[in-house]
Structure formats: C-alpha cells, structure tokens
Coordinates of C-alpha atoms in Angstrom, one line a residue:
M1 CA -9.0 -24.0 30.1
E2 CA -6.7 -21.9 29.3
K3 CA -5.7 -18.4 30.5
L4 CA -3.1 -15.6 30.0
K5 CA -2.0 -14.0 33.1
I6 CA 0.2 -10.2 32.3
T7 CA 2.1 -8.1 34.5
G8 CA 2.2 -5.0 33.1
G9 CA 4.7 -1.6 33.0
Q10 CA 7.4 -3.5 30.9
T11 CA 8.6 -2.1 27.8
L12 CA 9.4 -3.9 24.6
H13 CA 12.5 -4.6 23.1
G14 CA 13.7 -7.2 20.8
E15 CA 13.4 -9.6 17.4
I16 CA 10.6 -11.7 16.8
S17 CA 9.5 -13.3 13.7
V18 CA 5.5 -12.6 11.8
S19 CA 4.0 -15.9 11.0
G20 CA 2.6 -16.0 7.6
A21 CA -1.2 -14.3 6.9
K22 CA -3.9 -16.8 8.5
N23 CA -6.3 -14.5 5.8
A24 CA -4.2 -16.1 2.9
A25 CA -3.2 -19.4 3.8
L26 CA -7.0 -20.5 4.6
P27 CA -8.0 -19.3 1.1
A28 CA -5.3 -21.0 -0.5
I29 CA -5.6 -24.1 1.1
F30 CA -8.9 -24.0 -0.1
A31 CA -8.4 -23.7 -3.9
C32 CA -6.4 -27.0 -3.6
L33 CA -9.5 -28.1 -4.2
L34 CA -9.4 -26.8 -7.9
T35 CA -6.9 -29.5 -9.1
D36 CA -6.1 -33.2 -8.3
E37 CA -2.7 -32.3 -8.8
K38 CA 0.0 -31.9 -5.7
C39 CA -0.1 -28.3 -3.9
V40 CA 2.2 -27.2 -1.5
L41 CA 2.0 -24.0 0.8
D42 CA 4.8 -23.0 2.9
N43 CA 4.8 -20.4 5.2
I44 CA 1.5 -22.1 6.9
P45 CA 0.7 -20.3 10.4
A46 CA 0.4 -23.2 13.2
L47 CA -3.3 -21.8 14.0
R48 CA -6.7 -23.7 15.3
D49 CA -8.2 -22.2 11.5
V50 CA -5.4 -24.3 9.7
D51 CA -6.2 -27.1 11.6
L52 CA -9.4 -26.6 10.8
A53 CA -9.2 -25.9 7.3
L54 CA -6.9 -29.2 6.7
N55 CA -9.5 -31.4 8.6
V56 CA -12.2 -30.1 6.4
L57 CA -10.4 -31.7 3.6
R58 CA -8.9 -34.4 5.3
T59 CA -13.4 -35.8 5.7
M60 CA -13.1 -35.2 2.3
G61 CA -11.0 -37.2 0.9
V62 CA -7.7 -34.8 0.5
I63 CA -4.4 -36.2 1.7
C64 CA -3.3 -33.1 3.7
D65 CA -0.1 -33.1 5.3
Y66 CA 1.3 -30.7 7.3
Q67 CA 4.4 -30.3 9.2
E68 CA 6.9 -27.4 10.1
G69 CA 4.6 -24.6 8.5
K70 CA 4.9 -26.4 4.9
A71 CA 1.1 -28.0 3.8
H72 CA 1.3 -30.8 1.4
I73 CA -2.4 -30.9 -0.8
N74 CA -3.8 -33.8 -3.3
A75 CA -7.3 -33.1 -3.6
A76 CA -6.9 -36.5 -6.1
S77 CA -8.4 -38.7 -3.8
L78 CA -11.1 -36.6 -2.7
N79 CA -14.9 -38.5 -2.2
T80 CA -17.4 -36.4 -1.2
R81 CA -18.5 -33.1 -2.1
Q82 CA -20.0 -31.7 0.9
A83 CA -17.9 -29.9 3.8
P84 CA -19.4 -30.7 6.7
Y85 CA -21.1 -28.7 9.9
H86 CA -19.2 -30.1 12.8
L87 CA -16.1 -28.4 11.2
V88 CA -17.3 -25.5 9.2
K89 CA -19.6 -24.4 12.1
T90 CA -16.9 -23.0 14.3
M91 CA -15.0 -21.6 11.3
R92 CA -16.5 -18.6 8.9
A93 CA -13.2 -19.0 6.0
S94 CA -15.2 -23.0 5.2
V95 CA -17.3 -21.4 2.7
L96 CA -14.3 -20.9 0.7
A97 CA -14.6 -24.5 -0.4
L98 CA -17.9 -23.5 -2.5
G99 CA -16.4 -22.0 -5.2
P100 CA -13.7 -24.3 -5.7
L101 CA -16.5 -27.9 -5.2
L102 CA -19.0 -26.3 -7.8
A103 CA -15.9 -25.4 -10.2
R104 CA -14.4 -28.8 -10.9
F105 CA -17.3 -31.0 -9.5
H106 CA -20.4 -29.3 -10.6
Q107 CA -22.0 -29.4 -7.4
A108 CA -21.1 -29.1 -3.7
T109 CA -23.2 -28.5 -0.2
V110 CA -21.1 -26.5 2.6
S111 CA -22.9 -25.4 6.0
L112 CA -23.4 -22.1 6.9
P113 CA -20.9 -20.7 8.4
G114 CA -19.8 -19.6 11.8
G115 CA -16.5 -17.8 13.6
C116 CA -16.4 -15.1 15.6
A117 CA -19.3 -13.3 16.5
I118 CA -18.5 -9.8 15.5
G119 CA -21.7 -9.4 13.7
A120 CA -24.1 -9.7 10.7
R121 CA -21.6 -11.3 7.6
P122 CA -23.8 -12.4 4.9
V123 CA -22.8 -15.3 2.2
N124 CA -25.7 -13.5 -0.2
M125 CA -23.1 -12.4 -2.3
H126 CA -21.2 -15.3 -2.7
I127 CA -24.8 -17.3 -3.4
D128 CA -25.7 -14.0 -5.8
G129 CA -22.6 -14.5 -7.6
L130 CA -22.1 -18.3 -8.2
R131 CA -26.0 -17.7 -9.6
Q132 CA -25.1 -14.8 -11.9
M133 CA -22.4 -18.1 -13.3
G134 CA -25.3 -20.1 -13.9
A135 CA -25.1 -22.3 -10.6
T136 CA -28.4 -22.9 -8.9
L137 CA -28.1 -22.2 -5.2
K138 CA -30.5 -22.7 -2.0
I139 CA -30.7 -23.1 2.0
E140 CA -31.7 -26.5 3.2
H141 CA -31.4 -27.8 7.2
G142 CA -28.2 -24.8 8.0
D143 CA -26.5 -26.0 4.8
I144 CA -25.6 -24.6 1.1
V145 CA -26.7 -26.7 -1.4
S146 CA -25.6 -25.9 -5.2
K147 CA -25.1 -27.7 -8.7
T148 CA -25.1 -26.5 -12.2
K149 CA -25.9 -29.2 -15.1
K150 CA -22.3 -28.2 -17.0
R151 CA -19.0 -26.1 -16.7
L152 CA -20.1 -22.5 -14.8
R153 CA -20.1 -19.9 -17.2
A154 CA -18.5 -16.2 -17.1
A155 CA -20.3 -13.1 -15.9
N156 CA -20.2 -9.6 -14.8
I157 CA -20.2 -9.6 -11.6
R158 CA -20.7 -6.5 -9.7
L159 CA -20.5 -6.6 -6.0
P160 CA -22.7 -4.5 -3.2
Q161 CA -20.0 -3.6 -1.3
P162 CA -16.2 -5.0 -1.2
T163 CA -16.0 -8.1 0.1
V164 CA -13.0 -10.5 0.9
T165 CA -14.2 -14.0 1.2
G166 CA -17.0 -13.1 -1.7
T167 CA -14.2 -11.9 -3.9
E168 CA -11.8 -15.1 -3.6
N169 CA -15.2 -17.6 -3.7
L170 CA -15.8 -16.3 -6.8
M171 CA -12.5 -15.5 -8.4
M172 CA -11.8 -19.7 -7.5
A173 CA -14.8 -20.3 -9.5
A174 CA -14.0 -18.1 -12.8
S175 CA -11.0 -19.7 -12.9
L176 CA -12.6 -22.7 -13.9
A177 CA -15.9 -21.3 -15.7
D178 CA -16.1 -20.4 -19.7
G179 CA -15.3 -17.3 -20.8
E180 CA -14.0 -14.3 -18.7
T181 CA -15.2 -13.2 -15.9
V182 CA -15.0 -9.7 -14.1
I183 CA -15.5 -9.1 -10.7
E184 CA -16.5 -5.1 -10.0
N185 CA -15.8 -3.8 -6.7
A186 CA -13.7 -6.6 -5.7
A187 CA -12.0 -6.2 -2.3
Q188 CA -8.8 -5.0 -2.6
E189 CA -6.6 -6.3 0.3
P190 CA -3.0 -7.8 -0.4
E191 CA -5.1 -11.5 0.9
I192 CA -6.4 -11.3 -2.5
I193 CA -3.4 -10.7 -4.7
D194 CA -1.8 -13.4 -3.0
L195 CA -4.7 -16.3 -3.4
A196 CA -4.2 -14.4 -7.7
A197 CA -0.6 -15.1 -7.3
F198 CA -1.2 -19.0 -6.5
L199 CA -3.7 -19.3 -8.9
N200 CA -1.7 -18.0 -11.4
K201 CA 0.8 -20.0 -10.7
M202 CA -1.6 -23.5 -11.4
G203 CA -2.6 -22.6 -14.5
A204 CA -5.4 -19.4 -13.8
K205 CA -5.4 -16.5 -16.1
I206 CA -6.3 -13.8 -13.6
R207 CA -5.5 -9.8 -14.0
G208 CA -6.2 -6.5 -11.9
A209 CA -6.1 -7.9 -8.3
G210 CA -5.3 -5.6 -5.8
D211 CA -8.0 -3.2 -7.7
E212 CA -11.6 -3.0 -7.5
R213 CA -11.9 -4.4 -11.2
I214 CA -10.6 -8.1 -11.3
Y215 CA -10.6 -10.0 -14.8
I216 CA -10.5 -13.7 -15.0
M217 CA -10.4 -15.9 -18.1
G218 CA -11.6 -19.2 -17.0
V219 CA -9.1 -22.9 -18.4
D220 CA -9.9 -26.1 -18.6
R221 CA -7.9 -27.3 -15.6
L222 CA -5.8 -26.3 -13.2
R223 CA -2.7 -28.0 -12.2
G224 CA -0.6 -28.5 -8.5
A225 CA 1.8 -25.8 -7.8
T226 CA 4.5 -24.3 -4.6
H227 CA 3.5 -20.8 -3.3
N228 CA 4.9 -18.9 -0.2
I229 CA 2.1 -17.2 1.9
I230 CA 3.1 -14.1 2.6
P231 CA 3.7 -12.2 6.1
D232 CA 0.6 -11.5 8.5
R233 CA -0.2 -7.8 7.7
I234 CA -2.5 -7.8 11.3
E235 CA -0.1 -9.6 13.5
T236 CA 2.3 -7.0 12.5
G237 CA -0.1 -4.0 13.3
T238 CA -0.7 -5.8 16.6
Y239 CA 3.1 -6.3 17.4
L240 CA 3.6 -2.3 16.3
C241 CA 0.5 -1.1 18.5
A242 CA 1.9 -3.1 21.2
A243 CA 5.4 -1.4 21.3
T244 CA 3.4 2.2 20.9
A245 CA 1.4 1.8 23.8
V246 CA 4.2 0.5 26.3
G247 CA 7.1 2.0 24.3
G248 CA 10.2 0.2 22.9
D249 CA 12.3 -0.6 20.5
I250 CA 11.3 -3.8 18.5
F251 CA 11.8 -5.6 15.2
L252 CA 9.6 -7.8 13.3
K253 CA 11.4 -9.6 10.8
N254 CA 9.8 -10.5 7.2
A255 CA 7.4 -7.8 8.1
R256 CA 5.7 -5.5 4.9
L257 CA 5.0 -2.1 6.1
N258 CA 3.8 -1.7 2.0
D259 CA 0.4 -3.8 3.6
L260 CA -0.3 -1.7 6.0
S261 CA 0.2 1.9 4.8
A262 CA -3.0 3.0 6.8
V263 CA -2.4 1.8 10.1
V264 CA 1.4 3.1 9.9
K265 CA 0.4 6.4 9.1
K266 CA -1.8 6.7 12.3
L267 CA 1.5 4.9 14.3
K268 CA 3.3 8.0 13.0
A269 CA 1.2 10.6 13.9
V270 CA 1.1 8.9 17.1
G271 CA 4.8 9.7 17.7
A272 CA 6.2 6.3 16.6
K273 CA 9.2 5.7 14.3
I274 CA 8.3 3.4 11.9
Q275 CA 10.9 2.1 8.9
Q276 CA 10.9 -0.7 6.8
Q277 CA 14.4 -2.5 6.6
Q278 CA 15.4 -5.5 3.9
T279 CA 14.6 -7.7 6.4
G280 CA 11.5 -6.3 8.2
I281 CA 9.8 -3.6 10.5
H282 CA 11.6 -1.3 13.0
L283 CA 9.6 0.6 15.2
L284 CA 11.0 2.6 18.0
M285 CA 8.5 4.6 20.2
K286 CA 9.9 6.2 23.8
N287 CA 7.2 8.9 24.8
R288 CA 3.8 8.7 25.6
P289 CA 1.1 7.9 21.8
R290 CA -1.2 10.6 21.4
A291 CA -4.6 10.0 20.7
V292 CA -5.7 9.9 17.0
S293 CA -9.0 9.0 15.4
V294 CA -9.7 5.9 13.1
K295 CA -12.4 5.0 10.7
T296 CA -12.4 1.5 9.6
A297 CA -13.1 1.7 6.0
P298 CA -11.9 -2.0 3.0
H299 CA -8.6 -1.7 2.6
P300 CA -6.8 0.4 1.3
G301 CA -8.2 1.9 4.5
F302 CA -7.9 1.8 8.4
P303 CA -8.6 -2.8 8.9
T304 CA -11.3 -3.5 11.0
D305 CA -9.2 -5.8 11.8
M306 CA -6.9 -3.4 13.8
Q307 CA -9.9 -1.7 15.5
A308 CA -9.6 -3.0 18.9
Q309 CA -6.0 -3.5 18.9
W310 CA -6.5 0.7 18.1
M311 CA -8.7 1.3 20.7
A312 CA -6.4 -0.1 23.5
V313 CA -3.8 1.8 22.3
C314 CA -5.2 5.7 22.1
A315 CA -7.1 4.1 25.7
I316 CA -3.5 5.1 27.4
A317 CA -2.7 8.4 25.0
D318 CA -2.0 11.6 25.7
G319 CA -5.6 13.4 24.8
A320 CA -8.8 12.0 23.1
A321 CA -10.2 10.4 19.6
E322 CA -12.5 9.2 18.1
I323 CA -12.6 5.2 17.0
T324 CA -15.5 4.6 14.3
E325 CA -16.4 0.7 12.7
N326 CA -17.8 0.9 9.7
I327 CA -17.4 -2.5 8.5
F328 CA -19.3 -5.1 11.2
E329 CA -22.3 -3.7 13.6
N330 CA -20.6 -5.8 17.0
R331 CA -17.4 -5.0 16.8
F332 CA -17.3 -3.0 20.0
M333 CA -17.4 -6.3 22.7
H334 CA -14.1 -5.1 23.7
V335 CA -15.6 -2.0 24.6
P336 CA -17.2 -3.1 28.8
E337 CA -13.6 -5.7 29.1
L338 CA -11.2 -3.0 28.3
A339 CA -13.6 -0.2 30.8
R340 CA -13.0 -2.8 33.8
M341 CA -9.3 -1.7 33.5
G342 CA -10.1 1.9 33.8
A343 CA -10.5 3.3 30.0
D344 CA -12.7 5.8 29.6
L345 CA -14.9 5.1 26.9
L346 CA -18.1 6.0 25.5
Q347 CA -19.4 3.9 22.9
H348 CA -22.4 5.8 20.7
D349 CA -24.0 4.1 18.0
G350 CA -21.1 3.2 15.4
F351 CA -18.1 4.7 17.3
V352 CA -16.6 5.3 20.6
A353 CA -15.1 8.3 22.2
V354 CA -11.7 7.4 23.7
R355 CA -10.8 10.0 26.4
G356 CA -6.7 8.7 27.4
V357 CA -6.1 7.9 30.9
Q358 CA -2.3 8.0 32.7
Q359 CA -2.9 4.3 34.0
L360 CA -4.7 1.6 33.5
S361 CA -5.9 -1.1 36.4
G362 CA -5.1 -4.6 35.7
A363 CA -7.9 -6.7 36.6
R364 CA -10.0 -9.9 35.3
V365 CA -10.9 -9.8 31.8
M366 CA -12.9 -11.9 29.0
A367 CA -11.8 -12.4 25.6
T368 CA -15.2 -12.1 23.3
D369 CA -13.4 -12.5 19.5
L370 CA -9.9 -12.8 18.0
R371 CA -8.7 -9.4 18.0
A372 CA -10.7 -8.3 21.3
S373 CA -8.9 -10.1 22.7
A374 CA -5.1 -9.0 20.9
S375 CA -7.1 -5.3 22.5
L376 CA -6.5 -7.1 26.0
V377 CA -2.9 -8.2 25.4
I378 CA -1.8 -5.0 24.5
A379 CA -4.2 -2.8 27.1
A380 CA -2.6 -5.3 29.8
L381 CA 0.9 -4.9 29.3
A382 CA -0.2 -1.3 29.3
A383 CA -1.6 -1.9 32.7
Q384 CA -0.5 -1.8 36.3
G385 CA -0.5 -5.2 38.1
M386 CA -1.6 -8.3 37.0
T387 CA -4.3 -8.8 34.6
T388 CA -5.9 -12.2 33.7
I389 CA -7.6 -13.1 30.3
E390 CA -10.0 -15.7 30.0
R391 CA -11.2 -17.4 27.0
I392 CA -7.4 -17.1 25.0
Y393 CA -8.5 -19.6 22.7
H394 CA -10.2 -17.2 20.4
L395 CA -6.5 -15.5 20.7
D396 CA -5.0 -18.8 19.2
R397 CA -7.3 -18.7 16.2
G398 CA -5.0 -15.9 14.7
Y399 CA -2.0 -15.9 16.7
V400 CA 0.6 -18.1 16.8
R401 CA 2.5 -18.2 20.0
M402 CA 1.6 -14.3 21.0
D403 CA 2.6 -15.5 24.7
E404 CA 6.3 -17.2 23.3
K405 CA 6.9 -14.2 21.0
L406 CA 6.2 -11.2 23.6
Q407 CA 8.3 -13.0 26.2
T408 CA 11.3 -12.4 23.5
L409 CA 10.5 -9.1 23.7
G410 CA 10.5 -8.8 27.4
A411 CA 6.7 -9.0 28.5
Q412 CA 5.7 -10.2 32.0
I413 CA 3.5 -13.1 30.3
E414 CA 2.4 -16.8 31.1
R415 CA -0.1 -19.2 30.0
I416 CA -2.2 -20.6 32.4
H417 CA -3.6 -24.4 31.8

C-alpha cells in the first residue's frame, strides 16, 4: 500500500496547473449514455474515480477511449441497462447512470452506491424525483430497479434540500422527458452549470442552471457533442490553503476565483493576498495566518469539501476559530489524526473548536476520506519533522499527482510504494 512521507517547514513557490474538475467530469461521462452518437470530453482528470466511471460504462458495452486528458465515448453499442455492483460499490457518482438509462431506455438497474464514509448521502431525492416523472422504482437486493412504460413525463420537482448528484440526475432524465420539468431548490454549484452547458451542446433545452430553479424542456433525442471540463475548484482551494498555511508565492494556472468566492473571502481574512490573472490565480502569503471561523453550506456558501483543509490552516493559525459542518454528519474523522500532530482541537456536536498552535509535529497518520487526506498533507507541510500518511488511495480519488505538483512548488514530499 502506498504512503506519503512529508518533511515540513518549506514555503511553497512556483507554478502548477489545476486539473479538470472530477465532480464535473463524472456527471458528463454518464451524460454520454443519453445519446447513441460519439461524445468527446476534454480536460478529464486522470483519477481513480474517472477510471471507475469509464469502466462502469465499458462493462455495459459502451466504447470508451481515454488518452491524455481526453475521453471519446460512444454509447451506441450499449448492451445492458444494469450498472454492476462490483464497480458501483466503490464510487457514489455511479448513481448518475440511473437518470440517463431510464430516460433513454425506459429501464435501469443501478446498485446502491458507495464512496467515502463521511456520512449518510441518501438517494431518496433521486428516486422521489424520478417517481414524479412517471417512473416506477424499488430497492431489490441492494439495487435500484427502475422502469417506465413510456417516455418520462415533465414534473414540478421541489427538492427537500439542495443535492448536487440529485439535481444532475434529474436534469439529465428531464432532458428527454415529455414537456418542461422544473427543479426547485436545485443545487447551484459550478459543476451543475458545466453539466447543463454540455447537455445544451447535445441539444437539450436547459435554462437557469446555477440558480435555485432550473427549467428543462424535454427533447426527442440528444446528439453527440464536444465539451471542455471546468477546472477543479476544490483542488484550487486545497493548494491555496496549503500555501496560506506554510507561506509562499504560488500561481495556479487555469484556476478560477469566481468558483470559490466563499473560500477566497476567508483566505483574504486570514491574511492571504489573492488575485485573478488572465491565465490563473496568484497567491502571496508572508505571515502566519489568522484563525477565522467557517460554517459549511450549499453553494455559494463555504463548501463542505474544503472544511478539512480549512481546519488544517486554523490548526497553526494565530487565535481560535470554530468550524461548523452543516452538510455531512460524519465529516470530522480527520480530527483525531490532526490531534496526533499536536493540533489543539475540541470536537462538539456539529462543530470543532480550534485553537491555533505555533508548531505542529510530524507523526504517523492515516487518511480516512478524500478531503481528510488533503488536510493531513497541509498539516504535514506545516509541521516540524517527518509525517507519514497512510491509505493515500483516498487522496488519489480526487487529486491528480498531488505529490508531484507539491514537489514542483518546493515541498519535501515523497510517495513510498
């Protein structure tokens, strides 16, 4: 099993490129199931989850070719309406096969998904929305079994709470439904906007993506299209937090500030100087950061996917802060690992009180989920001595060659096989 060994104390300097967004690439890959024509997706990150998504499609007979960040996908030869458990169990995004299969073929069987163990992420909102569109769905032996006698029909769907994958699944299904579907209380993340842009290139009629209400006028069929995936805002935020924690002067090529407004506001509050330039983002950090509290919320609020990284920054900041998690009930598994490195953390029900310390100490720690892994890397970069991070397969699910990119910025980091 691979590990990372990091010797802390180095400031970060230089330029790296931000990869395509995993959370935009995955729904776009499954959206290719909506047409029998070839689709081309560019700026696809080379990640485990991307490989898994493409393998899910391949086991269903879809032709998928992925090379150097570009995926060619043709679902004309799809020969089954079932997404296999042995692949779906490892990645939650596989549930995104449900809406496209049901819309195009009027039936689908998708295993209940797995992924990071960061709390309950039920698919009931996907199921309830599809039922309103005329589908019959039930859970059998761990599978979501769905069918409809004819074309899905338009519906007015109000989500109980914003859900990114739920919004994406319903938006894809509605693209081929009969009539105009309205999704209210929809998720507003940039990845939703990117998926809508791809679907519209395929011939869909979607407006309002990025707002709390999305309108989808169903069409008879969708065609192939070419689309460039947006840069990964969470990867961007992670490197910005790393340079803020240890100090430095970095440039993130291809990155976009507008997708991270809540995080950027907090970074400026802790003392970082950040500027959007023509080809990316520049950050300069000279002093010890100030502790600043955050509360996670659906976009455009502070993203839950940045909570763990922010805790690592506050762990070595000047002062005290409270970090409140409002999205997932089990997303503080990094707390005991950061405490092993000397972080002063007191966990309560729903929030963690953080009192910044002058110096963290290197230790042997274990990654528990994707973003927790990133927080441990940031803490290790700021710590005195060597830190060994185990179970970094979590990290590889969401970050393209993080160790190599940090080496480029001057970090002492090594992957041990």
